[in-house]
Amino acid sequence: METRRRTIPPGHRSITGTMPSRFPSGHLPFESKLEHDFLTLMQIDDCIHDVVTQPTTLELTVEGKPRTYTPDVLVSWHGAMPRPFAQRQVMFEVKPLAVLREKRASLWPKYRAAKRHLARQGIGFRVVTERTIHTPRLGNAELIAPVMLQPQDQEMQARITALVRHKGPKRLGDIRLRLEA
């Protein structure tokens, strides 16, 4: 796979920016609110090892013509963790459903070529829309993701581990008292 990463310039017609990330690749630039929402969902999935935005530009042949294409997001899952796809890495294109329908003739041949190209490298390819992003899980992710980026309190983690391992009764009141001690 080519390794050039595309830089996202400031946008004039859509929301662009960079969000903090818990992943090894660091901050995540995004080109739209929909991409931002997708990345927020990725932040709360413990099975995900890394997320990279605009990871590479692919050199493709689409309907007999040379084309370049930069997918939006590359997601890598931990090797031993369950994952939703057969591949450990999946490249995602994040697009509004209306755009997919409107530009179907020009987009889908490019996406099919990208899917074939990436499959030869053992990487999956998926197109996601607001139908799979704007779900109740996104509301939860918007609340949880910022907390996941905070440094973890090692003392509190030790207390929780001790409580989980404790063999006695686990009434909510007792747990609360031990955590507040």
PDB file of C-alpha atoms in Angstrom:
ATOM      1  CA  MET A   1       0.000   0.000   0.000  1.00  0.00           C
ATOM      2  CA  GLU A   2       1.265   3.495  -0.801  1.00  0.00           C
ATOM      3  CA  THR A   3       2.194   5.508   2.286  1.00  0.00           C
ATOM      4  CA  ARG A   4       1.501   9.121   1.331  1.00  0.00           C
ATOM      5  CA  ARG A   5      -1.010  10.663   3.701  1.00  0.00           C
ATOM      6  CA  ARG A   6      -3.256  13.422   2.463  1.00  0.00           C
ATOM      7  CA  THR A   7      -3.433  16.624   4.524  1.00  0.00           C
ATOM      8  CA  ILE A   8      -6.908  18.030   5.139  1.00  0.00           C
ATOM      9  CA  PRO A   9      -7.029  21.775   4.424  1.00  0.00           C
ATOM     10  CA  PRO A  10      -9.435  24.127   6.233  1.00  0.00           C
ATOM     11  CA  GLY A  11     -12.884  23.892   4.684  1.00  0.00           C
ATOM     12  CA  HIS A  12     -15.123  26.698   3.496  1.00  0.00           C
ATOM     13  CA  ARG A  13     -18.286  24.683   2.808  1.00  0.00           C
ATOM     14  CA  SER A  14     -18.133  21.980   5.476  1.00  0.00           C
ATOM     15  CA  ILE A  15     -16.848  21.446   8.993  1.00  0.00           C
ATOM     16  CA  THR A  16     -13.162  20.530   9.084  1.00  0.00           C
ATOM     17  CA  GLY A  17     -10.870  20.195  12.042  1.00  0.00           C
ATOM     18  CA  THR A  18      -8.808  17.911  14.221  1.00  0.00           C
ATOM     19  CA  MET A  19      -9.971  15.901  17.196  1.00  0.00           C
ATOM     20  CA  PRO A  20      -7.882  14.469  20.016  1.00  0.00           C
ATOM     21  CA  SER A  21      -7.425  10.726  19.933  1.00  0.00           C
ATOM     22  CA  ARG A  22      -6.526   7.821  22.219  1.00  0.00           C
ATOM     23  CA  PHE A  23      -4.843   6.009  19.316  1.00  0.00           C
ATOM     24  CA  PRO A  24      -1.092   5.705  18.629  1.00  0.00           C
ATOM     25  CA  SER A  25      -1.445   7.721  15.399  1.00  0.00           C
ATOM     26  CA  GLY A  26      -2.395  10.807  17.429  1.00  0.00           C
ATOM     27  CA  HIS A  27      -4.855  13.547  16.578  1.00  0.00           C
ATOM     28  CA  LEU A  28      -7.427  12.820  13.873  1.00  0.00           C
ATOM     29  CA  PRO A  29      -8.119  15.393  11.153  1.00  0.00           C
ATOM     30  CA  PHE A  30     -11.625  15.258   9.648  1.00  0.00           C
ATOM     31  CA  GLU A  31     -13.324  16.828   6.620  1.00  0.00           C
ATOM     32  CA  SER A  32     -16.981  16.833   7.650  1.00  0.00           C
ATOM     33  CA  LYS A  33     -19.339  16.533  10.601  1.00  0.00           C
ATOM     34  CA  LEU A  34     -20.190  13.008   9.430  1.00  0.00           C
ATOM     35  CA  GLU A  35     -16.496  12.010   9.509  1.00  0.00           C
ATOM     36  CA  HIS A  36     -16.186  13.595  12.969  1.00  0.00           C
ATOM     37  CA  ASP A  37     -19.147  11.521  14.166  1.00  0.00           C
ATOM     38  CA  PHE A  38     -17.660   8.324  12.699  1.00  0.00           C
ATOM     39  CA  LEU A  39     -14.331   9.001  14.428  1.00  0.00           C
ATOM     40  CA  THR A  40     -16.165   9.615  17.707  1.00  0.00           C
ATOM     41  CA  LEU A  41     -17.684   6.128  17.417  1.00  0.00           C
ATOM     42  CA  MET A  42     -14.221   4.650  16.850  1.00  0.00           C
ATOM     43  CA  GLN A  43     -12.901   6.313  20.041  1.00  0.00           C
ATOM     44  CA  ILE A  44     -15.091   4.171  22.329  1.00  0.00           C
ATOM     45  CA  ASP A  45     -14.358   0.780  20.776  1.00  0.00           C
ATOM     46  CA  ASP A  46     -11.743  -0.988  22.928  1.00  0.00           C
ATOM     47  CA  CYS A  47     -11.173  -3.606  20.224  1.00  0.00           C
ATOM     48  CA  ILE A  48      -9.660  -0.970  17.929  1.00  0.00           C
ATOM     49  CA  HIS A  49      -5.894  -0.592  18.030  1.00  0.00           C
ATOM     50  CA  ASP A  50      -5.450   2.425  15.752  1.00  0.00           C
ATOM     51  CA  VAL A  51      -7.299   4.845  13.482  1.00  0.00           C
ATOM     52  CA  VAL A  52      -5.628   6.910  10.763  1.00  0.00           C
ATOM     53  CA  THR A  53      -7.428   9.522   8.693  1.00  0.00           C
ATOM     54  CA  GLN A  54      -6.579  10.132   5.030  1.00  0.00           C
ATOM     55  CA  PRO A  55      -4.093   7.246   5.358  1.00  0.00           C
ATOM     56  CA  THR A  56      -2.922   6.887   1.779  1.00  0.00           C
ATOM     57  CA  THR A  57      -3.590   7.808  -1.816  1.00  0.00           C
ATOM     58  CA  LEU A  58      -4.250   4.777  -3.995  1.00  0.00           C
ATOM     59  CA  GLU A  59      -3.248   4.563  -7.643  1.00  0.00           C
ATOM     60  CA  LEU A  60      -6.172   2.787  -9.340  1.00  0.00           C
ATOM     61  CA  THR A  61      -7.442   1.866 -12.766  1.00  0.00           C
ATOM     62  CA  VAL A  62     -11.128   2.760 -12.968  1.00  0.00           C
ATOM     63  CA  GLU A  63     -12.974   1.759 -16.127  1.00  0.00           C
ATOM     64  CA  GLY A  64      -9.673   1.534 -17.983  1.00  0.00           C
ATOM     65  CA  LYS A  65      -8.400   4.966 -16.863  1.00  0.00           C
ATOM     66  CA  PRO A  66      -5.739   5.761 -14.243  1.00  0.00           C
ATOM     67  CA  ARG A  67      -7.210   7.477 -11.155  1.00  0.00           C
ATOM     68  CA  THR A  68      -6.075   8.394  -7.685  1.00  0.00           C
ATOM     69  CA  TYR A  69      -8.272   7.970  -4.638  1.00  0.00           C
ATOM     70  CA  THR A  70      -7.748   8.765  -0.957  1.00  0.00           C
ATOM     71  CA  PRO A  71     -10.045   6.845   1.419  1.00  0.00           C
ATOM     72  CA  ASP A  72     -11.168   8.647   4.575  1.00  0.00           C
ATOM     73  CA  VAL A  73     -10.202   6.342   7.452  1.00  0.00           C
ATOM     74  CA  LEU A  74      -8.089   3.233   8.091  1.00  0.00           C
ATOM     75  CA  VAL A  75      -9.119   1.264  11.194  1.00  0.00           C
ATOM     76  CA  SER A  76      -6.901  -1.467  12.675  1.00  0.00           C
ATOM     77  CA  TRP A  77      -8.239  -3.902  15.251  1.00  0.00           C
ATOM     78  CA  HIS A  78      -6.183  -5.647  17.947  1.00  0.00           C
ATOM     79  CA  GLY A  79      -5.147  -9.061  16.672  1.00  0.00           C
ATOM     80  CA  ALA A  80      -6.713 -11.178  19.429  1.00  0.00           C
ATOM     81  CA  MET A  81      -9.882  -9.105  19.869  1.00  0.00           C
ATOM     82  CA  PRO A  82     -13.222  -9.810  18.191  1.00  0.00           C
ATOM     83  CA  ARG A  83     -13.860  -7.559  15.223  1.00  0.00           C
ATOM     84  CA  PRO A  84     -16.822  -6.887  12.971  1.00  0.00           C
ATOM     85  CA  PHE A  85     -14.987  -7.748   9.744  1.00  0.00           C
ATOM     86  CA  ALA A  86     -12.862 -10.659   8.571  1.00  0.00           C
ATOM     87  CA  GLN A  87      -9.870  -8.398   7.986  1.00  0.00           C
ATOM     88  CA  ARG A  88      -7.778  -6.913  10.800  1.00  0.00           C
ATOM     89  CA  GLN A  89      -7.622  -3.628   8.870  1.00  0.00           C
ATOM     90  CA  VAL A  90     -10.490  -1.949   7.054  1.00  0.00           C
ATOM     91  CA  MET A  91     -10.437   1.215   4.974  1.00  0.00           C
ATOM     92  CA  PHE A  92     -13.607   3.314   5.256  1.00  0.00           C
ATOM     93  CA  GLU A  93     -15.174   5.893   2.983  1.00  0.00           C
ATOM     94  CA  VAL A  94     -17.565   8.148   4.934  1.00  0.00           C
ATOM     95  CA  LYS A  95     -20.233   9.693   2.687  1.00  0.00           C
ATOM     96  CA  PRO A  96     -23.749  11.073   3.106  1.00  0.00           C
ATOM     97  CA  LEU A  97     -26.311   8.756   1.562  1.00  0.00           C
ATOM     98  CA  ALA A  98     -27.671  11.573  -0.617  1.00  0.00           C
ATOM     99  CA  VAL A  99     -24.218  12.109  -2.169  1.00  0.00           C
ATOM    100  CA  LEU A 100     -23.818   8.378  -2.829  1.00  0.00           C
ATOM    101  CA  ARG A 101     -27.153   8.328  -4.624  1.00  0.00           C
ATOM    102  CA  GLU A 102     -26.549  11.542  -6.549  1.00  0.00           C
ATOM    103  CA  LYS A 103     -23.029  10.632  -7.723  1.00  0.00           C
ATOM    104  CA  ARG A 104     -23.514   6.871  -7.972  1.00  0.00           C
ATOM    105  CA  ALA A 105     -22.240   6.627 -11.549  1.00  0.00           C
ATOM    106  CA  SER A 106     -18.899   8.266 -10.744  1.00  0.00           C
ATOM    107  CA  LEU A 107     -18.327   7.003  -7.184  1.00  0.00           C
ATOM    108  CA  TRP A 108     -19.161   3.298  -7.252  1.00  0.00           C
ATOM    109  CA  PRO A 109     -16.703   2.281 -10.012  1.00  0.00           C
ATOM    110  CA  LYS A 110     -13.941   3.999  -8.011  1.00  0.00           C
ATOM    111  CA  TYR A 111     -15.047   2.263  -4.790  1.00  0.00           C
ATOM    112  CA  ARG A 112     -15.154  -1.149  -6.495  1.00  0.00           C
ATOM    113  CA  ALA A 113     -11.628  -0.600  -7.850  1.00  0.00           C
ATOM    114  CA  ALA A 114     -10.419   0.444  -4.385  1.00  0.00           C
ATOM    115  CA  LYS A 115     -12.037  -2.626  -2.807  1.00  0.00           C
ATOM    116  CA  ARG A 116     -10.249  -4.942  -5.279  1.00  0.00           C
ATOM    117  CA  HIS A 117      -6.942  -3.109  -4.823  1.00  0.00           C
ATOM    118  CA  LEU A 118      -7.118  -3.260  -1.019  1.00  0.00           C
ATOM    119  CA  ALA A 119      -8.322  -6.889  -0.966  1.00  0.00           C
ATOM    120  CA  ARG A 120      -5.072  -7.922  -2.698  1.00  0.00           C
ATOM    121  CA  GLN A 121      -3.294  -6.468   0.358  1.00  0.00           C
ATOM    122  CA  GLY A 122      -5.579  -8.148   2.880  1.00  0.00           C
ATOM    123  CA  ILE A 123      -7.352  -4.897   3.759  1.00  0.00           C
ATOM    124  CA  GLY A 124     -11.124  -4.582   3.763  1.00  0.00           C
ATOM    125  CA  PHE A 125     -13.090  -1.674   2.311  1.00  0.00           C
ATOM    126  CA  ARG A 126     -16.453  -0.325   3.438  1.00  0.00           C
ATOM    127  CA  VAL A 127     -18.579   2.711   2.638  1.00  0.00           C
ATOM    128  CA  VAL A 128     -20.480   4.076   5.647  1.00  0.00           C
ATOM    129  CA  THR A 129     -23.271   6.644   5.747  1.00  0.00           C
ATOM    130  CA  GLU A 130     -25.297   8.484   8.351  1.00  0.00           C
ATOM    131  CA  ARG A 131     -27.544   5.420   8.559  1.00  0.00           C
ATOM    132  CA  THR A 132     -24.851   3.471  10.390  1.00  0.00           C
ATOM    133  CA  ILE A 133     -23.234   6.469  12.107  1.00  0.00           C
ATOM    134  CA  HIS A 134     -26.185   8.473  13.463  1.00  0.00           C
ATOM    135  CA  THR A 135     -27.467   5.862  15.898  1.00  0.00           C
ATOM    136  CA  PRO A 136     -28.159   5.895  19.648  1.00  0.00           C
ATOM    137  CA  ARG A 137     -24.601   4.607  20.112  1.00  0.00           C
ATOM    138  CA  LEU A 138     -23.287   7.942  18.773  1.00  0.00           C
ATOM    139  CA  GLY A 139     -25.040   9.810  21.594  1.00  0.00           C
ATOM    140  CA  ASN A 140     -23.335   7.527  24.095  1.00  0.00           C
ATOM    141  CA  ALA A 141     -19.990   7.938  22.315  1.00  0.00           C
ATOM    142  CA  GLU A 142     -20.247  11.734  22.476  1.00  0.00           C
ATOM    143  CA  LEU A 143     -20.530  11.443  26.273  1.00  0.00           C
ATOM    144  CA  ILE A 144     -17.956   8.698  26.784  1.00  0.00           C
ATOM    145  CA  ALA A 145     -15.185   9.618  24.304  1.00  0.00           C
ATOM    146  CA  PRO A 146     -13.983  12.803  26.075  1.00  0.00           C
ATOM    147  CA  VAL A 147     -13.733  10.896  29.371  1.00  0.00           C
ATOM    148  CA  MET A 148     -11.698   8.136  27.714  1.00  0.00           C
ATOM    149  CA  LEU A 149      -9.098  10.739  26.716  1.00  0.00           C
ATOM    150  CA  GLN A 150      -8.523  11.829  30.329  1.00  0.00           C
ATOM    151  CA  PRO A 151      -5.543  10.397  32.231  1.00  0.00           C
ATOM    152  CA  GLN A 152      -6.603   7.403  34.308  1.00  0.00           C
ATOM    153  CA  ASP A 153      -6.449   7.552  38.096  1.00  0.00           C
ATOM    154  CA  GLN A 154      -4.152   4.653  39.015  1.00  0.00           C
ATOM    155  CA  GLU A 155      -5.276   4.597  42.653  1.00  0.00           C
ATOM    156  CA  MET A 156      -8.941   4.346  41.621  1.00  0.00           C
ATOM    157  CA  GLN A 157      -8.085   1.568  39.161  1.00  0.00           C
ATOM    158  CA  ALA A 158      -6.401  -0.378  41.981  1.00  0.00           C
ATOM    159  CA  ARG A 159      -9.493   0.047  44.191  1.00  0.00           C
ATOM    160  CA  ILE A 160     -11.803  -1.170  41.442  1.00  0.00           C
ATOM    161  CA  THR A 161      -9.581  -4.176  40.715  1.00  0.00           C
ATOM    162  CA  ALA A 162      -9.573  -5.068  44.430  1.00  0.00           C
ATOM    163  CA  LEU A 163     -13.375  -4.812  44.550  1.00  0.00           C
ATOM    164  CA  VAL A 164     -13.799  -7.047  41.523  1.00  0.00           C
ATOM    165  CA  ARG A 165     -11.507  -9.655  43.063  1.00  0.00           C
ATOM    166  CA  HIS A 166     -13.144  -9.387  46.515  1.00  0.00           C
ATOM    167  CA  LYS A 167     -15.126 -12.539  47.293  1.00  0.00           C
ATOM    168  CA  GLY A 168     -17.650 -11.017  49.739  1.00  0.00           C
ATOM    169  CA  PRO A 169     -21.026  -9.375  49.084  1.00  0.00           C
ATOM    170  CA  LYS A 170     -21.094  -6.750  46.375  1.00  0.00           C
ATOM    171  CA  ARG A 171     -23.938  -4.477  47.346  1.00  0.00           C
ATOM    172  CA  LEU A 172     -23.944  -1.092  45.634  1.00  0.00           C
ATOM    173  CA  GLY A 173     -23.725   0.786  48.955  1.00  0.00           C
ATOM    174  CA  ASP A 174     -20.665  -1.216  50.021  1.00  0.00           C
ATOM    175  CA  ILE A 175     -18.959  -0.667  46.685  1.00  0.00           C
ATOM    176  CA  ARG A 176     -19.602   3.080  46.854  1.00  0.00           C
ATOM    177  CA  LEU A 177     -18.175   3.318  50.389  1.00  0.00           C
ATOM    178  CA  ARG A 178     -15.008   1.450  49.394  1.00  0.00           C
ATOM    179  CA  LEU A 179     -14.478   3.629  46.315  1.00  0.00           C
ATOM    180  CA  GLU A 180     -14.996   6.854  48.293  1.00  0.00           C
ATOM    181  CA  ALA A 181     -12.634   5.787  51.113  1.00  0.00           C
TER     182      ALA A 181
END
